[in-house]
Amino acid sequence: MSETKDKKDKLDEEIQKEAQESLEETVQELEQEEAKAEKSELDLANEKAEEFENKYLRAHAEMQNIQRRANEERQSLQRYRSQDLAKAILPSLDNLERALQVEGLTDDVKKGIEMVQESLVQALKDEGVEEVATESFDPNLHMAVQTVSADDDHPADTIAQVLQKGYKLHERLLRPAMVVVYN
Amino acid sequence: MSETKDKKDKLDEEIQKEAQESLEETVQELEQEEAKAEKSELDLANEKAEEFENKYLRAHAEMQNIQRRANEERQSLQRYRSQDLAKAILPSLDNLERALQVEGLTDDVKKGIEMVQESLVQALKDEGVEEVATESFDPNLHMAVQTVSADDDHPADTIAQVLQKGYKLHERLLRPAMVVVYN
């Protein structure tokens, strides 16, 4: 019996060892398969998460861009909103100024014209429209429509006379001043 | 030997059965644990994907809202851009009209004033500014500053006289017409 038992024990050991190995192998295989399947599902989920995170970040950035551009555009529209109407009423202002030069106006008429003129100038000023300065000649602000000969007292490229006032809306030129320059 | 073999076979069977059961149990446990761990990682990834999908969708919708609002605002700013300047030059127009009523103007002065007046009216018209109609009394467009007694030819709530013209910018009232109404 002792011999048989020894033999059985040995066989037992072998069987158990084999079973153990088989178990380990099976577990390992299962683990790998599981991991592979889960990995791919997890990968997909992660990819989807990443994709939407990127889409979200892009949409968010674009949203801020749109908002920024809309603000800039609104500010610009506000700043230059009176450009067209202001430009269109400048000839009226010219005519009023010319009318004031006419000889033989009664005081009442003269006063009336001056009132209208001042009122228009003030309305334009309130919107940011101002006369272009004509102290020194600047081709960006003045149009030389006529020249006169320069001399010792009047160097070239200085303004001899302003024929028609120029106007700008803030820093934007509405129309240049028409000037006579020394040449 | 045959008896021993039988016994051994039986023991073998039992051992193998036990090992099999143990294996199955172990595999099951491992599977569950794996599944649990992977599930929670997968859940997290799915949650994250869903969260960013929602964030993206919200950002996208908000972006469209911002764009729509910016467009509406731009259109409104464009449509009413001349409101302030137009309002401010209406008194000049009144004064020019009053000046034309003065007796004893020379033809040149009268012509000059008419030119300025027409030019201003045209400039305003180009921006959408028009006189308020005064055919029938409308409290939304007219301000009754004086009343005269109604009679058979002049029913109550009709306009007797326009003291000062009213103006609107598109459908928006810039100022009501000042009128005398029958009462």
CSV table of C-alpha atoms in Angstrom, one decimal:
chain,number,residue,atom,x,y,z
A,1,MET,CA,0.0,0.0,0.0
A,2,SER,CA,2.9,2.3,0.8
A,3,GLU,CA,4.4,1.8,-2.6
A,4,THR,CA,1.0,2.4,-4.2
A,5,LYS,CA,0.5,5.5,-2.1
A,6,ASP,CA,3.9,6.8,-3.1
A,7,LYS,CA,3.1,6.2,-6.7
A,8,LYS,CA,-0.3,7.8,-6.3
A,9,ASP,CA,1.2,10.8,-4.5
A,10,LYS,CA,3.7,11.2,-7.3
A,11,LEU,CA,0.9,10.9,-9.9
A,12,ASP,CA,-1.2,13.4,-7.9
A,13,GLU,CA,1.7,15.8,-7.9
A,14,GLU,CA,2.1,15.5,-11.6
A,15,ILE,CA,-1.6,15.8,-12.3
A,16,GLN,CA,-1.8,18.8,-10.0
A,17,LYS,CA,1.2,20.4,-11.6
A,18,GLU,CA,-0.3,19.8,-15.0
A,19,ALA,CA,-3.7,21.2,-13.9
A,20,GLN,CA,-2.0,24.2,-12.4
A,21,GLU,CA,-0.1,24.8,-15.6
A,22,SER,CA,-3.2,24.3,-17.7
A,23,LEU,CA,-5.1,26.7,-15.3
A,24,GLU,CA,-2.4,29.3,-15.6
A,25,GLU,CA,-2.3,29.0,-19.4
A,26,THR,CA,-6.1,29.3,-19.6
A,27,VAL,CA,-6.3,32.2,-17.3
A,28,GLN,CA,-3.6,34.0,-19.3
A,29,GLU,CA,-5.3,33.3,-22.5
A,30,LEU,CA,-8.6,34.5,-21.2
A,31,GLU,CA,-7.0,37.6,-19.7
A,32,GLN,CA,-5.4,38.5,-23.1
A,33,GLU,CA,-8.6,37.9,-25.0
A,34,GLU,CA,-10.6,39.9,-22.5
A,35,ALA,CA,-8.0,42.7,-22.5
A,36,LYS,CA,-8.0,42.7,-26.3
A,37,ALA,CA,-11.8,43.0,-26.5
A,38,GLU,CA,-12.1,45.5,-23.7
A,39,LYS,CA,-9.2,47.4,-25.0
A,40,SER,CA,-10.7,47.9,-28.3
A,41,GLU,CA,-14.0,49.0,-26.8
A,42,LEU,CA,-12.1,51.2,-24.4
A,43,ASP,CA,-10.0,52.5,-27.3
A,44,LEU,CA,-13.1,53.4,-29.2
A,45,ALA,CA,-14.6,55.2,-26.2
A,46,ASN,CA,-11.4,57.1,-25.6
A,47,GLU,CA,-11.1,58.0,-29.3
A,48,LYS,CA,-14.7,59.3,-29.2
A,49,ALA,CA,-14.0,61.3,-26.0
A,50,GLU,CA,-10.9,62.8,-27.6
A,51,GLU,CA,-12.7,63.6,-30.8
A,52,PHE,CA,-15.5,65.4,-29.0
A,53,GLU,CA,-13.0,67.1,-26.7
A,54,ASN,CA,-11.2,68.5,-29.8
A,55,LYS,CA,-14.5,69.4,-31.5
A,56,TYR,CA,-15.6,71.2,-28.3
A,57,LEU,CA,-12.3,73.0,-27.9
A,58,ARG,CA,-12.4,74.1,-31.6
A,59,ALA,CA,-16.1,75.2,-31.3
A,60,HIS,CA,-15.2,77.1,-28.1
A,61,ALA,CA,-12.3,78.9,-29.7
A,62,GLU,CA,-14.4,79.7,-32.8
A,63,MET,CA,-17.1,81.0,-30.5
A,64,GLN,CA,-14.7,83.4,-28.9
A,65,ASN,CA,-13.4,84.5,-32.3
A,66,ILE,CA,-16.9,85.2,-33.5
A,67,GLN,CA,-17.7,87.1,-30.4
A,68,ARG,CA,-14.5,89.1,-30.7
A,69,ARG,CA,-15.0,89.9,-34.4
A,70,ALA,CA,-18.7,90.9,-33.7
A,71,ASN,CA,-17.5,93.2,-31.0
A,72,GLU,CA,-14.8,94.8,-33.2
A,73,GLU,CA,-17.3,95.1,-36.0
A,74,ARG,CA,-19.9,96.7,-33.7
A,75,GLN,CA,-17.4,99.2,-32.4
A,76,SER,CA,-16.3,100.1,-35.9
A,77,LEU,CA,-19.9,100.4,-37.1
A,78,GLN,CA,-20.7,102.7,-34.2
A,79,ARG,CA,-17.6,104.7,-34.7
A,80,TYR,CA,-18.2,105.4,-38.4
A,81,ARG,CA,-21.9,105.1,-38.4
A,82,SER,CA,-22.4,108.7,-39.5
A,83,GLN,CA,-19.9,108.5,-42.3
A,84,ASP,CA,-22.4,108.5,-45.2
A,85,LEU,CA,-24.8,111.1,-43.9
A,86,ALA,CA,-22.0,113.4,-42.8
A,87,LYS,CA,-20.3,113.2,-46.2
A,88,ALA,CA,-23.7,113.9,-47.8
A,89,ILE,CA,-24.3,117.1,-45.8
A,90,LEU,CA,-20.8,118.6,-46.3
A,91,PRO,CA,-21.9,120.3,-49.6
A,92,SER,CA,-24.8,122.0,-47.7
A,93,LEU,CA,-22.2,123.4,-45.3
A,94,ASP,CA,-20.1,124.6,-48.2
A,95,ASN,CA,-23.1,126.4,-49.7
A,96,LEU,CA,-23.9,128.0,-46.3
A,97,GLU,CA,-20.3,129.3,-46.1
A,98,ARG,CA,-20.4,130.6,-49.6
A,99,ALA,CA,-23.8,132.3,-48.9
A,100,LEU,CA,-22.2,134.1,-46.0
A,101,GLN,CA,-19.6,135.6,-48.4
A,102,VAL,CA,-22.4,137.2,-50.6
A,103,GLU,CA,-22.5,141.0,-50.3
A,104,GLY,CA,-25.6,142.9,-49.3
A,105,LEU,CA,-27.2,140.3,-47.0
A,106,THR,CA,-29.5,141.8,-44.3
A,107,ASP,CA,-28.4,141.2,-40.8
A,108,ASP,CA,-31.4,138.9,-40.1
A,109,VAL,CA,-30.6,136.7,-43.1
A,110,LYS,CA,-26.9,136.6,-42.2
A,111,LYS,CA,-27.8,135.7,-38.6
A,112,GLY,CA,-30.2,133.0,-39.8
A,113,ILE,CA,-27.6,131.4,-42.1
A,114,GLU,CA,-25.0,131.5,-39.4
A,115,MET,CA,-27.3,129.8,-37.0
A,116,VAL,CA,-27.9,127.0,-39.5
A,117,GLN,CA,-24.2,126.7,-40.2
A,118,GLU,CA,-23.2,126.5,-36.5
A,119,SER,CA,-26.0,124.0,-35.8
A,120,LEU,CA,-24.7,121.7,-38.6
A,121,VAL,CA,-21.1,122.1,-37.5
A,122,GLN,CA,-22.1,121.2,-34.0
A,123,ALA,CA,-24.2,118.2,-35.1
A,124,LEU,CA,-21.2,116.9,-37.1
A,125,LYS,CA,-18.8,117.5,-34.2
A,126,ASP,CA,-21.0,115.5,-31.9
A,127,GLU,CA,-20.6,112.6,-34.2
A,128,GLY,CA,-16.8,113.0,-34.4
A,129,VAL,CA,-16.6,115.0,-37.7
A,130,GLU,CA,-14.0,117.8,-37.7
A,131,GLU,CA,-12.3,120.1,-40.1
A,132,VAL,CA,-9.0,118.9,-41.5
A,133,ALA,CA,-6.1,121.2,-40.2
A,134,THR,CA,-4.4,123.2,-43.0
A,135,GLU,CA,-1.4,124.6,-41.1
A,136,SER,CA,1.1,122.6,-43.2
A,137,PHE,CA,0.6,120.8,-46.5
A,138,ASP,CA,-0.1,117.1,-46.1
A,139,PRO,CA,-0.9,115.1,-49.3
A,140,ASN,CA,-2.8,112.6,-47.1
A,141,LEU,CA,-5.3,115.3,-46.0
A,142,HIS,CA,-5.1,118.0,-48.8
A,143,MET,CA,-5.6,118.0,-52.5
A,144,ALA,CA,-3.5,120.6,-54.3
A,145,VAL,CA,-5.8,121.9,-57.1
A,146,GLN,CA,-3.8,124.9,-58.0
A,147,THR,CA,-0.2,126.1,-57.5
A,148,VAL,CA,1.4,129.5,-57.1
A,149,SER,CA,5.1,130.4,-57.3
A,150,ALA,CA,7.0,130.0,-54.1
A,151,ASP,CA,9.2,132.8,-53.0
A,152,ASP,CA,11.4,133.7,-50.0
A,153,ASP,CA,8.5,134.3,-47.7
A,154,HIS,CA,6.5,131.3,-49.0
A,155,PRO,CA,8.5,128.1,-49.3
A,156,ALA,CA,7.4,125.3,-51.7
A,157,ASP,CA,4.9,122.8,-50.4
A,158,THR,CA,3.2,125.3,-48.1
A,159,ILE,CA,-0.5,126.1,-48.3
A,160,ALA,CA,-1.4,129.4,-50.0
A,161,GLN,CA,-5.2,129.2,-49.7
A,162,VAL,CA,-7.9,126.8,-48.7
A,163,LEU,CA,-10.6,126.7,-51.5
A,164,GLN,CA,-12.8,124.1,-49.8
A,165,LYS,CA,-12.5,122.7,-46.3
A,166,GLY,CA,-11.7,119.1,-45.7
A,167,TYR,CA,-13.3,116.9,-43.1
A,168,LYS,CA,-12.5,113.8,-41.2
A,169,LEU,CA,-14.6,111.4,-39.1
A,170,HIS,CA,-12.3,110.5,-36.2
A,171,GLU,CA,-9.1,109.5,-37.9
A,172,ARG,CA,-10.8,108.6,-41.2
A,173,LEU,CA,-10.7,111.2,-44.0
A,174,LEU,CA,-14.2,112.1,-45.3
A,175,ARG,CA,-12.9,114.4,-48.0
A,176,PRO,CA,-9.5,116.2,-48.4
A,177,ALA,CA,-9.3,120.0,-48.3
A,178,MET,CA,-8.9,121.6,-51.7
A,179,VAL,CA,-5.9,123.9,-51.5
A,180,VAL,CA,-3.6,126.1,-53.4
A,181,VAL,CA,0.0,125.4,-52.7
A,182,TYR,CA,3.3,127.2,-53.3
A,183,ASN,CA,5.4,125.5,-55.8
B,1,MET,CA,-2.7,-4.1,-9.6
B,2,SER,CA,-6.0,-3.9,-11.2
B,3,GLU,CA,-7.6,-2.9,-7.9
B,4,THR,CA,-5.0,-0.3,-7.3
B,5,LYS,CA,-5.4,1.0,-10.8
B,6,ASP,CA,-9.2,1.3,-10.4
B,7,LYS,CA,-8.7,3.2,-7.1
B,8,LYS,CA,-6.1,5.4,-8.7
B,9,ASP,CA,-8.4,6.1,-11.7
B,10,LYS,CA,-11.2,7.0,-9.4
B,11,LEU,CA,-8.9,9.3,-7.4
B,12,ASP,CA,-7.6,10.7,-10.6
B,13,GLU,CA,-11.1,11.4,-11.7
B,14,GLU,CA,-11.9,13.1,-8.4
B,15,ILE,CA,-8.8,15.2,-8.5
B,16,GLN,CA,-9.3,16.2,-12.1
B,17,LYS,CA,-12.9,17.1,-11.3
B,18,GLU,CA,-11.8,19.2,-8.4
B,19,ALA,CA,-9.1,20.8,-10.4
B,20,GLN,CA,-11.6,21.5,-13.2
B,21,GLU,CA,-14.0,23.1,-10.7
B,22,SER,CA,-11.3,25.1,-9.1
B,23,LEU,CA,-10.2,26.2,-12.5
B,24,GLU,CA,-13.7,27.2,-13.5
B,25,GLU,CA,-14.2,29.2,-10.3
B,26,THR,CA,-10.9,30.9,-10.7
B,27,VAL,CA,-11.5,31.8,-14.3
B,28,GLN,CA,-15.0,33.1,-13.4
B,29,GLU,CA,-13.6,35.3,-10.6
B,30,LEU,CA,-10.9,36.6,-12.8
B,31,GLU,CA,-13.4,37.3,-15.5
B,32,GLN,CA,-15.6,39.2,-13.2
B,33,GLU,CA,-12.8,41.2,-11.7
B,34,GLU,CA,-11.4,42.0,-15.1
B,35,ALA,CA,-14.8,43.0,-16.4
B,36,LYS,CA,-15.4,45.2,-13.4
B,37,ALA,CA,-12.1,47.0,-13.8
B,38,GLU,CA,-12.4,47.3,-17.5
B,39,LYS,CA,-16.0,48.3,-17.2
B,40,SER,CA,-15.3,51.1,-14.9
B,41,GLU,CA,-12.5,52.4,-17.1
B,42,LEU,CA,-14.8,52.0,-20.2
B,43,ASP,CA,-17.6,53.7,-18.2
B,44,LEU,CA,-15.3,56.6,-17.5
B,45,ALA,CA,-14.2,56.9,-21.1
B,46,ASN,CA,-17.8,56.7,-22.2
B,47,GLU,CA,-18.9,59.3,-19.7
B,48,LYS,CA,-16.0,61.6,-20.8
B,49,ALA,CA,-17.1,61.1,-24.5
B,50,GLU,CA,-20.7,61.9,-23.6
B,51,GLU,CA,-19.6,64.9,-21.6
B,52,PHE,CA,-17.5,66.4,-24.4
B,53,GLU,CA,-20.2,65.6,-26.9
B,54,ASN,CA,-22.7,67.6,-24.9
B,55,LYS,CA,-20.2,70.4,-24.4
B,56,TYR,CA,-19.5,70.4,-28.1
B,57,LEU,CA,-23.2,70.5,-29.0
B,58,ARG,CA,-23.9,73.3,-26.5
B,59,ALA,CA,-20.9,75.3,-27.8
B,60,HIS,CA,-22.0,74.7,-31.3
B,61,ALA,CA,-25.6,75.9,-30.6
B,62,GLU,CA,-24.2,78.9,-28.6
B,63,MET,CA,-21.9,79.8,-31.5
B,64,GLN,CA,-24.9,79.8,-33.9
B,65,ASN,CA,-26.8,82.0,-31.5
B,66,ILE,CA,-23.9,84.5,-31.2
B,67,GLN,CA,-23.6,84.6,-34.9
B,68,ARG,CA,-27.3,85.1,-35.4
B,69,ARG,CA,-27.5,87.9,-32.7
B,70,ALA,CA,-24.4,89.6,-34.2
B,71,ASN,CA,-26.0,89.6,-37.6
B,72,GLU,CA,-29.3,91.0,-36.3
B,73,GLU,CA,-27.4,93.6,-34.3
B,74,ARG,CA,-25.3,94.6,-37.3
B,75,GLN,CA,-28.4,94.9,-39.5
B,76,SER,CA,-30.0,97.1,-36.9
B,77,LEU,CA,-26.9,99.2,-36.4
B,78,GLN,CA,-26.8,99.7,-40.2
B,79,ARG,CA,-30.4,100.5,-40.5
B,80,TYR,CA,-30.5,103.1,-37.7
B,81,ARG,CA,-26.9,104.2,-37.9
B,82,SER,CA,-27.8,107.8,-39.0
B,83,GLN,CA,-30.4,108.3,-36.2
B,84,ASP,CA,-28.4,110.6,-34.0
B,85,LEU,CA,-26.9,112.8,-36.7
B,86,ALA,CA,-30.2,112.9,-38.6
B,87,LYS,CA,-32.0,114.0,-35.4
B,88,ALA,CA,-29.4,116.6,-34.8
B,89,ILE,CA,-29.7,118.2,-38.2
B,90,LEU,CA,-33.5,118.5,-38.2
B,91,PRO,CA,-33.4,121.9,-36.4
B,92,SER,CA,-31.2,123.2,-39.2
B,93,LEU,CA,-33.8,122.1,-41.7
B,94,ASP,CA,-36.5,123.8,-39.7
B,95,ASN,CA,-34.5,127.0,-39.7
B,96,LEU,CA,-34.0,126.9,-43.4
B,97,GLU,CA,-37.7,126.4,-43.9
B,98,ARG,CA,-38.5,129.3,-41.6
B,99,ALA,CA,-35.9,131.5,-43.4
B,100,LEU,CA,-37.7,130.9,-46.7
B,101,GLN,CA,-40.8,132.4,-45.2
B,102,VAL,CA,-39.1,135.7,-44.5
B,103,GLU,CA,-40.3,138.5,-46.7
B,104,GLY,CA,-37.9,140.5,-48.9
B,105,LEU,CA,-35.3,137.9,-49.7
B,106,THR,CA,-33.4,138.5,-52.9
B,107,ASP,CA,-33.8,135.8,-55.5
B,108,ASP,CA,-30.2,134.7,-55.1
B,109,VAL,CA,-30.4,134.3,-51.4
B,110,LYS,CA,-33.7,132.4,-51.7
B,111,LYS,CA,-32.3,130.1,-54.3
B,112,GLY,CA,-29.2,129.5,-52.2
B,113,ILE,CA,-31.3,128.6,-49.1
B,114,GLU,CA,-33.5,126.3,-51.2
B,115,MET,CA,-30.5,124.6,-52.6
B,116,VAL,CA,-29.2,123.9,-49.1
B,117,GLN,CA,-32.6,122.7,-48.0
B,118,GLU,CA,-33.0,120.3,-50.9
B,119,SER,CA,-29.6,119.0,-50.5
B,120,LEU,CA,-30.2,118.3,-46.8
B,121,VAL,CA,-33.6,116.7,-47.5
B,122,GLN,CA,-31.9,114.4,-50.1
B,123,ALA,CA,-29.1,113.5,-47.8
B,124,LEU,CA,-31.6,112.5,-45.1
B,125,LYS,CA,-33.8,110.6,-47.6
B,126,ASP,CA,-30.8,108.6,-48.8
B,127,GLU,CA,-30.4,107.4,-45.2
B,128,GLY,CA,-34.1,106.5,-44.9
B,129,VAL,CA,-35.3,109.6,-43.2
B,130,GLU,CA,-38.7,110.9,-44.4
B,131,GLU,CA,-41.3,113.4,-43.3
B,132,VAL,CA,-44.2,112.0,-41.2
B,133,ALA,CA,-47.5,112.1,-43.1
B,134,THR,CA,-50.0,114.5,-41.7
B,135,GLU,CA,-53.2,113.6,-43.7
B,136,SER,CA,-55.0,112.3,-40.6
B,137,PHE,CA,-54.2,112.7,-36.9
B,138,ASP,CA,-52.2,109.8,-35.4
B,139,PRO,CA,-51.1,110.2,-31.7
B,140,ASN,CA,-48.2,107.9,-32.5
B,141,LEU,CA,-46.8,110.3,-35.1
B,142,HIS,CA,-48.2,113.7,-34.1
B,143,MET,CA,-48.1,115.9,-31.1
B,144,ALA,CA,-51.1,118.1,-30.6
B,145,VAL,CA,-49.7,121.3,-29.2
B,146,GLN,CA,-52.8,123.4,-29.8
B,147,THR,CA,-56.5,122.9,-30.5
B,148,VAL,CA,-59.1,124.8,-32.4
B,149,SER,CA,-62.9,124.2,-32.3
B,150,ALA,CA,-64.2,121.5,-34.6
B,151,ASP,CA,-67.1,122.4,-36.8
B,152,ASP,CA,-69.2,120.7,-39.5
B,153,ASP,CA,-66.5,121.0,-42.1
B,154,HIS,CA,-63.7,120.1,-39.7
B,155,PRO,CA,-64.5,117.1,-37.5
B,156,ALA,CA,-62.7,116.5,-34.1
B,157,ASP,CA,-59.3,114.9,-34.2
B,158,THR,CA,-58.3,116.1,-37.6
B,159,ILE,CA,-55.3,118.2,-38.2
B,160,ALA,CA,-55.8,121.9,-38.7
B,161,GLN,CA,-52.2,123.0,-39.2
B,162,VAL,CA,-48.7,121.5,-39.1
B,163,LEU,CA,-46.4,123.8,-36.9
B,164,GLN,CA,-43.3,121.7,-37.3
B,165,LYS,CA,-42.7,118.7,-39.5
B,166,GLY,CA,-42.2,115.3,-38.0
B,167,TYR,CA,-39.6,112.8,-39.3
B,168,LYS,CA,-39.1,109.1,-39.1
B,169,LEU,CA,-36.1,106.9,-39.9
B,170,HIS,CA,-37.5,103.9,-41.7
B,171,GLU,CA,-40.4,102.9,-39.3
B,172,ARG,CA,-38.7,104.5,-36.3
B,173,LEU,CA,-40.0,108.0,-35.2
B,174,LEU,CA,-37.2,110.6,-35.0
B,175,ARG,CA,-39.6,113.3,-33.7
B,176,PRO,CA,-43.4,113.7,-33.9
B,177,ALA,CA,-44.9,116.5,-36.0
B,178,MET,CA,-46.2,119.4,-34.0
B,179,VAL,CA,-49.8,120.0,-35.0
B,180,VAL,CA,-52.9,122.0,-34.3
B,181,VAL,CA,-55.9,119.7,-34.1
B,182,TYR,CA,-59.7,120.3,-34.2
B,183,ASN,CA,-61.3,119.5,-31.0
